[in-house]
Tab-separated table of N, CA and C in Angstrom:
chain	number	residue	atom	x	y	z
M	1	MET	N	0.437	-1.407	-0.323
M	1	MET	CA	0.031	0.113	0.096
M	1	MET	C	0.855	0.884	0.202
M	2	ILE	N	0.830	1.946	-0.879
M	2	ILE	CA	0.827	3.673	-1.067
M	2	ILE	C	0.274	4.692	-0.110
M	3	ASN	N	0.508	5.308	1.006
M	3	ASN	CA	-0.165	6.009	1.549
M	3	ASN	C	-0.021	8.036	1.392
M	4	LEU	N	-0.377	8.815	0.996
M	4	LEU	CA	-0.466	10.165	0.928
M	4	LEU	C	-1.177	10.814	1.645
M	5	THR	N	-0.010	11.853	2.137
M	5	THR	CA	-0.380	12.354	3.235
M	5	THR	C	-1.820	13.453	2.699
M	6	GLU	N	-2.449	14.068	3.509
M	6	GLU	CA	-3.575	15.582	2.897
M	6	GLU	C	-3.297	15.854	2.379
M	7	THR	N	-1.577	17.007	2.415
M	7	THR	CA	-0.997	17.543	2.320
M	7	THR	C	-0.369	17.406	0.579
M	8	ALA	N	0.100	16.122	0.466
M	8	ALA	CA	0.786	15.884	-0.619
M	8	ALA	C	-0.643	15.335	-1.777
M	9	ALA	N	-1.882	14.650	-1.397
M	9	ALA	CA	-3.203	14.124	-1.601
M	9	ALA	C	-3.395	15.917	-2.437
M	10	THR	N	-3.769	17.045	-1.751
M	10	THR	CA	-4.199	18.170	-2.261
M	10	THR	C	-3.306	18.860	-3.261
M	11	HIS	N	-1.362	18.611	-3.039
M	11	HIS	CA	-0.610	19.693	-4.019
M	11	HIS	C	-1.065	18.429	-5.484
M	12	ILE	N	-1.223	17.318	-5.227
M	12	ILE	CA	-1.261	16.508	-7.319
M	12	ILE	C	-2.877	16.821	-7.337
M	13	SER	N	-3.692	17.100	-6.594
M	13	SER	CA	-5.035	17.108	-6.986
M	13	SER	C	-5.113	18.636	-7.883
M	14	ASN	N	-4.264	19.647	-6.983
M	14	ASN	CA	-4.440	20.758	-7.532
M	14	ASN	C	-3.555	20.887	-9.465
M	15	TYR	N	-2.373	19.819	-8.856
M	15	TYR	CA	-1.861	20.085	-10.322
M	15	TYR	C	-2.507	19.410	-10.900
M	16	LEU	N	-3.553	18.230	-11.151
M	16	LEU	CA	-4.066	17.613	-12.095
M	16	LEU	C	-5.168	18.814	-12.801
M	17	LYS	N	-5.703	19.245	-11.727
M	17	LYS	CA	-6.653	20.567	-12.020
M	17	LYS	C	-5.940	21.557	-13.064
M	18	ASN	N	-5.101	22.266	-12.589
M	18	ASN	CA	-4.321	22.622	-13.434
M	18	ASN	C	-3.803	22.505	-15.257
M	19	ARG	N	-3.572	20.712	-15.074
M	19	ARG	CA	-3.041	20.409	-15.906
M	19	ARG	C	-4.416	20.172	-17.062
M	20	GLY	N	-5.490	20.024	-16.450
M	20	GLY	CA	-6.793	20.069	-17.154
M	20	GLY	C	-6.923	18.548	-17.768
M	21	LYS	N	-6.198	17.591	-17.090
M	21	LYS	CA	-6.670	15.798	-17.781
M	21	LYS	C	-5.834	15.233	-16.836
M	22	GLY	N	-5.892	13.817	-16.458
M	22	GLY	CA	-5.376	12.861	-16.143
M	22	GLY	C	-5.818	12.360	-14.954
M	23	GLU	N	-5.578	11.086	-15.211
M	23	GLU	CA	-6.100	9.837	-13.610
M	23	GLU	C	-5.604	9.620	-12.520
M	24	GLY	N	-4.494	10.333	-12.178
M	24	GLY	CA	-3.526	10.481	-10.980
M	24	GLY	C	-2.381	10.341	-11.594
M	25	ILE	N	-1.324	10.345	-10.646
M	25	ILE	CA	0.227	10.007	-10.864
M	25	ILE	C	0.129	8.633	-10.572
M	26	ARG	N	1.498	8.013	-11.542
M	26	ARG	CA	2.407	7.161	-11.425
M	26	ARG	C	3.257	6.731	-10.624
M	27	LEU	N	3.459	6.113	-9.417
M	27	LEU	CA	4.626	6.678	-8.821
M	27	LEU	C	5.667	5.489	-8.861
M	28	GLY	N	7.179	4.939	-9.333
M	28	GLY	CA	7.779	3.967	-9.697
M	28	GLY	C	9.174	4.358	-9.342
M	29	VAL	N	10.055	3.269	-9.687
M	29	VAL	CA	11.704	3.388	-9.127
M	29	VAL	C	12.169	3.126	-10.227
M	30	LYS	N	13.719	3.716	-10.839
M	30	LYS	CA	14.185	3.328	-11.742
M	30	LYS	C	15.669	3.183	-11.393
M	31	THR	N	16.540	2.640	-12.127
M	31	THR	CA	18.378	2.073	-11.275
M	31	THR	C	18.663	3.408	-11.797
M	32	SER	N	19.122	3.968	-10.679
M	32	SER	CA	19.803	5.824	-10.893
M	32	SER	C	20.738	6.049	-9.977
M	33	GLY	N	21.288	7.180	-9.713
M	33	GLY	CA	22.442	7.551	-8.679
M	33	GLY	C	23.623	6.668	-8.231
M	34	CYS	N	23.994	7.276	-7.405
M	34	CYS	CA	25.031	6.413	-6.373
M	34	CYS	C	24.940	5.087	-5.669
M	35	SER	N	23.751	4.933	-5.456
M	35	SER	CA	23.318	3.830	-4.582
M	35	SER	C	22.195	3.050	-4.870
M	36	GLY	N	21.704	3.562	-6.380
M	36	GLY	CA	21.103	2.412	-6.628
M	36	GLY	C	19.584	2.643	-7.002
M	37	LEU	N	18.842	3.263	-7.080
M	37	LEU	CA	17.199	3.372	-7.601
M	37	LEU	C	16.928	4.730	-6.811
M	38	ALA	N	15.846	5.291	-7.610
M	38	ALA	CA	15.672	6.929	-7.445
M	38	ALA	C	13.968	6.632	-7.885
M	39	TYR	N	13.164	7.394	-6.670
M	39	TYR	CA	11.846	7.279	-7.665
M	39	TYR	C	11.751	8.821	-9.060
M	40	VAL	N	10.354	7.794	-9.187
M	40	VAL	CA	10.080	8.174	-10.465
M	40	VAL	C	8.428	8.924	-10.538
M	41	LEU	N	8.355	9.861	-10.668
M	41	LEU	CA	6.573	10.443	-10.572
M	41	LEU	C	5.923	10.974	-11.815
M	42	GLU	N	5.032	10.839	-12.658
M	42	GLU	CA	4.549	11.344	-13.863
M	42	GLU	C	3.368	10.967	-14.259
M	43	PHE	N	2.628	12.221	-14.462
M	43	PHE	CA	0.925	11.611	-14.755
M	43	PHE	C	0.742	10.793	-15.037
M	44	VAL	N	-0.606	9.911	-14.799
M	44	VAL	CA	-1.118	8.664	-16.204
M	44	VAL	C	-2.192	9.668	-16.362
M	45	ASP	N	-2.180	9.385	-18.209
M	45	ASP	CA	-3.627	9.610	-18.436
M	45	ASP	C	-4.499	8.555	-19.132
M	46	ASP	N	-3.685	7.156	-19.816
M	46	ASP	CA	-3.798	5.807	-19.692
M	46	ASP	C	-3.506	5.056	-18.838
M	47	ILE	N	-4.392	4.519	-18.317
M	47	ILE	CA	-4.140	3.227	-17.099
M	47	ILE	C	-3.795	1.773	-17.482
M	48	ASP	N	-2.724	1.441	-17.206
M	48	ASP	CA	-2.276	0.472	-17.484
M	48	ASP	C	-2.675	-1.021	-16.457
M	49	ALA	N	-3.097	-1.371	-17.057
M	49	ALA	CA	-4.067	-2.645	-16.196
M	49	ALA	C	-3.400	-3.665	-15.243
M	50	HIS	N	-1.804	-3.875	-15.806
M	50	HIS	CA	-0.879	-4.375	-14.873
M	50	HIS	C	-0.678	-3.253	-13.371
M	51	ASP	N	-1.002	-2.096	-13.850
M	51	ASP	CA	-0.281	-1.131	-12.486
M	51	ASP	C	-1.531	-1.534	-10.809
M	52	GLN	N	-1.321	-1.069	-9.623
M	52	GLN	CA	-1.933	-1.033	-8.556
M	52	GLN	C	-2.413	-0.138	-8.155
M	53	MET	N	-3.305	-0.103	-7.925
M	53	MET	CA	-4.191	1.453	-7.773
M	53	MET	C	-4.417	1.598	-6.020
M	54	PHE	N	-4.041	3.030	-5.712
M	54	PHE	CA	-4.226	3.154	-4.185
M	54	PHE	C	-4.888	4.390	-4.722
M	55	GLU	N	-5.826	4.861	-4.051
M	55	GLU	CA	-6.288	6.102	-4.062
M	55	GLU	C	-7.315	6.750	-2.391
M	56	GLN	N	-6.383	7.879	-2.080
M	56	GLN	CA	-6.881	8.369	-0.893
M	56	GLN	C	-6.652	9.956	-1.297
M	57	PHE	N	-7.790	10.762	-0.523
M	57	PHE	CA	-8.316	11.894	-0.383
M	57	PHE	C	-8.636	12.719	-1.990
M	58	GLY	N	-9.146	11.421	-2.557
M	58	GLY	CA	-9.348	11.939	-3.786
M	58	GLY	C	-8.550	11.467	-5.024
M	59	VAL	N	-7.249	11.274	-4.717
M	59	VAL	CA	-6.155	11.426	-5.632
M	59	VAL	C	-5.970	9.993	-5.774
M	60	LYS	N	-5.592	9.572	-7.118
M	60	LYS	CA	-5.412	7.936	-7.166
M	60	LYS	C	-3.218	8.278	-7.231
M	61	VAL	N	-2.998	7.198	-6.961
M	61	VAL	CA	-1.516	6.617	-7.326
M	61	VAL	C	-1.542	5.390	-7.712
M	62	PHE	N	-0.697	5.256	-9.194
M	62	PHE	CA	-0.526	3.977	-9.963
M	62	PHE	C	0.951	3.621	-9.344
M	63	VAL	N	0.926	2.577	-9.030
M	63	VAL	CA	2.508	1.426	-8.762
M	63	VAL	C	2.422	0.296	-9.890
M	64	ASP	N	3.327	0.424	-10.738
M	64	ASP	CA	3.837	-1.054	-11.411
M	64	ASP	C	4.061	-1.884	-10.361
M	65	PRO	N	4.100	-2.982	-10.870
M	65	PRO	CA	4.192	-4.476	-10.182
M	65	PRO	C	5.626	-4.499	-9.779
M	66	LYS	N	6.515	-4.357	-10.669
M	66	LYS	CA	8.265	-4.140	-10.178
M	66	LYS	C	8.616	-3.781	-9.335
M	67	SER	N	7.414	-1.838	-9.305
M	67	SER	CA	8.486	-1.085	-8.295
M	67	SER	C	7.459	-1.195	-7.012
M	68	LEU	N	6.280	-1.484	-7.390
M	68	LEU	CA	5.609	-2.318	-5.953
M	68	LEU	C	6.581	-2.833	-4.659
M	69	VAL	N	7.188	-3.664	-5.107
M	69	VAL	CA	8.171	-4.817	-4.221
M	69	VAL	C	9.078	-3.394	-3.238
M	70	TYR	N	9.977	-2.487	-3.680
M	70	TYR	CA	10.593	-1.317	-3.005
M	70	TYR	C	9.603	-0.190	-2.176
M	71	LEU	N	8.756	0.450	-3.202
M	71	LEU	CA	7.569	0.550	-2.612
M	71	LEU	C	5.952	0.378	-0.910
M	72	ASP	N	5.952	-0.557	-1.414
M	72	ASP	CA	5.040	-1.186	-0.249
M	72	ASP	C	5.285	-0.629	0.558
M	73	GLY	N	4.142	0.118	1.728
M	73	GLY	CA	4.055	0.204	3.259
M	73	GLY	C	4.699	2.087	2.563
M	74	MET	N	5.084	2.645	1.329
M	74	MET	CA	5.714	3.930	1.874
M	74	MET	C	4.187	5.575	1.921
M	75	GLU	N	5.051	6.064	2.722
M	75	GLU	CA	4.443	7.671	2.846
M	75	GLU	C	5.082	8.479	1.636
M	76	MET	N	3.903	9.267	1.580
M	76	MET	CA	4.501	10.250	0.267
M	76	MET	C	3.974	11.596	0.536
M	77	ASP	N	4.503	12.370	1.610
M	77	ASP	CA	4.372	13.846	2.030
M	77	ASP	C	4.729	14.528	0.500
M	78	TYR	N	4.071	16.044	1.465
M	78	TYR	CA	4.863	16.911	0.628
M	78	TYR	C	5.131	18.589	1.372
M	79	VAL	N	5.817	18.993	1.306
M	79	VAL	CA	6.461	19.698	2.559
M	79	VAL	C	6.865	20.702	2.311
M	80	LYS	N	7.338	21.960	3.030
M	80	LYS	CA	7.806	23.074	2.528
M	80	LYS	C	8.762	23.683	3.270
M	81	ASN	N	10.454	23.853	3.512
M	81	ASN	CA	10.899	24.413	3.900
M	81	ASN	C	11.752	25.662	3.917
M	82	GLY	N	11.537	26.668	3.867
M	82	GLY	CA	11.828	27.560	3.777
M	82	GLY	C	11.790	28.095	2.303
M	83	LEU	N	12.473	28.475	1.629
M	83	LEU	CA	12.499	28.015	0.383
M	83	LEU	C	12.428	27.184	-0.129
M	84	ASN	N	12.703	26.044	-0.471
M	84	ASN	CA	12.499	24.808	-0.378
M	84	ASN	C	11.428	23.911	-0.780
M	85	GLU	N	10.656	22.974	-1.108
M	85	GLU	CA	9.412	22.429	-1.547
M	85	GLU	C	9.636	21.284	-2.144
M	86	GLY	N	9.280	20.221	-2.290
M	86	GLY	CA	8.495	19.061	-2.548
M	86	GLY	C	8.158	17.935	-2.041
M	87	PHE	N	8.000	16.699	-2.570
M	87	PHE	CA	7.629	15.490	-2.135
M	87	PHE	C	8.492	14.933	-1.127
M	88	GLU	N	8.372	14.225	-0.566
M	88	GLU	CA	8.896	13.544	0.592
M	88	GLU	C	8.499	11.831	0.726
M	89	PHE	N	9.599	11.112	0.367
M	89	PHE	CA	9.548	9.940	0.401
M	89	PHE	C	9.752	9.304	1.993
M	90	ASN	N	8.791	8.905	2.760
M	90	ASN	CA	8.954	7.798	3.621
M	90	ASN	C	8.755	6.373	3.771
M	91	ASN	N	10.193	5.854	3.207
M	91	ASN	CA	10.063	4.665	2.815
M	91	ASN	C	10.327	3.479	3.779
M	92	PRO	N	9.726	2.521	4.077
M	92	PRO	CA	10.216	1.790	5.153
M	92	PRO	C	11.182	0.719	5.038
M	93	ASN	N	11.008	0.542	4.003
M	93	ASN	CA	12.414	-0.339	2.858
M	93	ASN	C	13.642	-0.548	2.285
M	94	LYS	N	13.193	1.378	2.720
M	94	LYS	CA	14.758	1.744	2.212
M	94	LYS	C	15.743	1.425	3.190
M	95	LYS	N	17.181	0.984	3.188
M	95	LYS	CA	18.013	0.500	3.541
M	95	LYS	C	18.946	1.762	4.064
M	96	GLY	N	19.132	2.679	3.047
M	96	GLY	CA	20.263	4.058	2.660
M	96	GLY	C	20.056	4.787	1.704
M	97	GLU	N	20.894	5.982	1.579
M	97	GLU	CA	20.910	6.217	0.707
M	97	GLU	C	21.850	7.420	0.508
M	98	CYS	N	22.230	7.801	-0.721
M	98	CYS	CA	23.330	8.683	-0.858
M	98	CYS	C	23.149	9.955	-0.409
M	99	GLY	N	24.880	10.229	-0.382
M	99	GLY	CA	24.450	11.695	0.125
M	99	GLY	C	24.068	13.111	-0.283
M	100	CYS	N	23.903	12.677	-0.839
M	100	CYS	CA	22.833	13.991	-1.650
M	100	CYS	C	21.628	13.829	-1.585
M	101	GLY	N	20.604	12.468	-1.288
M	101	GLY	CA	19.131	11.932	-0.851
M	101	GLY	C	19.128	12.216	-2.169
M	102	GLU	N	19.495	12.122	-3.759
M	102	GLU	CA	18.922	11.327	-4.860
M	102	GLU	C	17.928	10.377	-5.207
M	103	SER	N	19.264	9.261	-4.524
M	103	SER	CA	19.355	7.867	-4.293
M	103	SER	C	19.099	6.836	-3.586
M	104	PHE	N	18.447	5.460	-3.112
M	104	PHE	CA	18.207	5.054	-2.506
M	104	PHE	C	18.732	3.881	-2.617
M	105	THR	N	19.229	2.988	-1.239
M	105	THR	CA	19.192	1.277	-1.746
M	105	THR	C	18.074	0.607	-0.167
M	106	VAL	N	18.123	-0.724	-1.041
M	106	VAL	CA	16.668	-1.831	-0.524
M	106	VAL	C	17.810	-2.928	0.124
């Protein structure tokens, strides 16, 4: 299961409204960085039948089966710290991350 905070759901919902289309977002992982894996977010216009769908606060999050192994149980938040803002991933499967925080290991 993927959990969204209400703040993250509101941010995603606003993006989808401003975009004018979309079923939700797709969350996945790709091989990248010095630790091995990086999070990938993209808009979903066409639902893939293989994706697992999670819905919270009216926002749909789609995850492909291969990525779900690394993301199951994760909470996705949207945070603002001073001038910086963005999504924060609280992943219980993460064993470590690189110094810059761009990639992680499981």
